[in-house]
PDB file of C-alpha atoms in Angstrom:
ATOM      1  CA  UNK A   1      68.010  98.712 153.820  1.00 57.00           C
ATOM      2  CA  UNK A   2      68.483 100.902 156.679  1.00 55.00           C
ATOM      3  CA  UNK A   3      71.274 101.351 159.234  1.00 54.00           C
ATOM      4  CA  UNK A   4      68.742  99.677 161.843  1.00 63.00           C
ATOM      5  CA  UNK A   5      68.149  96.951 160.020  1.00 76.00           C
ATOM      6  CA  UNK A   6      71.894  95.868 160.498  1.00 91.00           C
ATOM      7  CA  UNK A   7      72.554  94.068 163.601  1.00 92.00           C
ATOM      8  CA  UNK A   8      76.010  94.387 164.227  1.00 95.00           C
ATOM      9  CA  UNK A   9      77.696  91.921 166.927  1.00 96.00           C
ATOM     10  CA  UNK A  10      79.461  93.814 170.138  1.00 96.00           C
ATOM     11  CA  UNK A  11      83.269  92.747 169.168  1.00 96.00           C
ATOM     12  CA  UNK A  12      82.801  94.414 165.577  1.00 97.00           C
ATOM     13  CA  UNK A  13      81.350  97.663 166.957  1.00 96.00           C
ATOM     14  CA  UNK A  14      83.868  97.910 169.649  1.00 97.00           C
ATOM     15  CA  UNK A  15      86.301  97.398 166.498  1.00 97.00           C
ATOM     16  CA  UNK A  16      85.181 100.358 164.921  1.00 97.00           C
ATOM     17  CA  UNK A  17      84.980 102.204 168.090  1.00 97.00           C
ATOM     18  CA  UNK A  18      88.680 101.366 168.471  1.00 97.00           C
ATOM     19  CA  UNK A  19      89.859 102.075 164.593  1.00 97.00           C
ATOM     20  CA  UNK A  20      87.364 105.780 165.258  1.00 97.00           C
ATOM     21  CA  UNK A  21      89.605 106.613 168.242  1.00 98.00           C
ATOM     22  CA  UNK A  22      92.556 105.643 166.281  1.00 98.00           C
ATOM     23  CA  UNK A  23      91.637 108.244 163.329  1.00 97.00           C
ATOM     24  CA  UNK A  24      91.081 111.282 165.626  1.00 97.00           C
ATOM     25  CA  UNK A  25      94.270 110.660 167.483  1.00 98.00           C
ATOM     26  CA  UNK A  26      96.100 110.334 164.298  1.00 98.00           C
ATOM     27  CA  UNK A  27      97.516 106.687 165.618  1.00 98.00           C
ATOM     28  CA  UNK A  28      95.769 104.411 163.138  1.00 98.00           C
ATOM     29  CA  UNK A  29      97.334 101.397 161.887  1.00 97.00           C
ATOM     30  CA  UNK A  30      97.258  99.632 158.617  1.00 98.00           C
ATOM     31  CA  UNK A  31      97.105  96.466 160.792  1.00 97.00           C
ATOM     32  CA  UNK A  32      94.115  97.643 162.879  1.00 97.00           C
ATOM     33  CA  UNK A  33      92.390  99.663 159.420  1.00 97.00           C
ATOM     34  CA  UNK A  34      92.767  95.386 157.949  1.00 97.00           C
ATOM     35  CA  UNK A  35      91.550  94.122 161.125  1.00 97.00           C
ATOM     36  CA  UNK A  36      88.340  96.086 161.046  1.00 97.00           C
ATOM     37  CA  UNK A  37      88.191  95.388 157.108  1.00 97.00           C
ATOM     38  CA  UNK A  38      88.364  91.709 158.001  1.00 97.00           C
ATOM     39  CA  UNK A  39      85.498  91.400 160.513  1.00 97.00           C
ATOM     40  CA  UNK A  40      82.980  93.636 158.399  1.00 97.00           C
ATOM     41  CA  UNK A  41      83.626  91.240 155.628  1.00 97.00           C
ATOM     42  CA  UNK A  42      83.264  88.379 157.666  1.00 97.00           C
ATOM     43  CA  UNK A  43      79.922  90.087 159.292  1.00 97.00           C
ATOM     44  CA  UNK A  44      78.588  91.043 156.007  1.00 96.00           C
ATOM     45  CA  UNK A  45      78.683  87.491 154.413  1.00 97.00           C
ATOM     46  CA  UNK A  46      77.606  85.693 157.216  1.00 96.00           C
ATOM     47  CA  UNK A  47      74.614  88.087 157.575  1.00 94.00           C
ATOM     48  CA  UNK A  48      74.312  87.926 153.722  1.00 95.00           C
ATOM     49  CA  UNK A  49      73.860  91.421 153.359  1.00 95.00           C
ATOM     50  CA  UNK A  50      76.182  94.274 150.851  1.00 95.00           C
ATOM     51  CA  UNK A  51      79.783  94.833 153.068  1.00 96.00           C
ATOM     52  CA  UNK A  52      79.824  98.667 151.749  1.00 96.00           C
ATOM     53  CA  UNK A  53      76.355  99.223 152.864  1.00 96.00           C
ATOM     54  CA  UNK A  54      77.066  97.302 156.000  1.00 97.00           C
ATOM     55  CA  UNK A  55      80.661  99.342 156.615  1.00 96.00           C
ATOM     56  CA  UNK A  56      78.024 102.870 155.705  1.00 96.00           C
ATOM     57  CA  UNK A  57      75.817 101.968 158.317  1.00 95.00           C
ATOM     58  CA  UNK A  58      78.398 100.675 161.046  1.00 96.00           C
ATOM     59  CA  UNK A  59      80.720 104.106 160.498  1.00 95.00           C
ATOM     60  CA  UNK A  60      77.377 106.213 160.849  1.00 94.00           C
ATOM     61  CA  UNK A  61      76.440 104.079 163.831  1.00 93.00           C
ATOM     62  CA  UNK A  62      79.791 105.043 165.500  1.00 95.00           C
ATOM     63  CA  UNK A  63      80.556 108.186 164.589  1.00 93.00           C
ATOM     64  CA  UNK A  64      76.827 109.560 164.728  1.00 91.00           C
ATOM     65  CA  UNK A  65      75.639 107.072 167.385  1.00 81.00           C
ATOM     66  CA  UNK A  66      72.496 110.517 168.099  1.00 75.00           C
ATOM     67  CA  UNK A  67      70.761 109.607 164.856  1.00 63.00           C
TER      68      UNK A  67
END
C-alpha cells in the first residue's frame, strides 16, 4: 500500500498539521500527541486498513507534503 492510496479526511490532516507545528515549536502536549493517536485509530479501522502504516503515510504526507 502506498501513501496515495490512503485517503485521509481534512479534520485528521489538519490534526497532524497542528501536533507537526506543536513538535517544532517545542509546545506539544500529551493531550494533543492522544488526540491525534485517537483519530488515526479511529481512521484506520473505519477505513480497515494497518494504523502504523496509515500514521507512516499521514506523517510523510505532512511533513514531506513535495513527494
Amino acid at each position: 500500500m502506498s501513501d496515495s492510496d490512503f485517503d485521509f479526511p481534512p479534520d485528521l490532516v489538519a490534526a497532524e498539521r497542528e501536533a507537526w507545528a506543536a513538535i517544532q515549536a517545542g509546545t506539544l502536549t500529551p493531550e494533543l500527541a492522544g488526540a491525534v493517536q485517537d483519530r488515526l485509530t479511529a481512521y484506520a479501522t473505519e477505513a480497515r486498513v494497518d494504523r502504523y502504516k496509515a500514521e507512516m503515510a499521514l506523517k510523510r504526507a505532512v511533513r514531506h507534503p513535495e513527494g
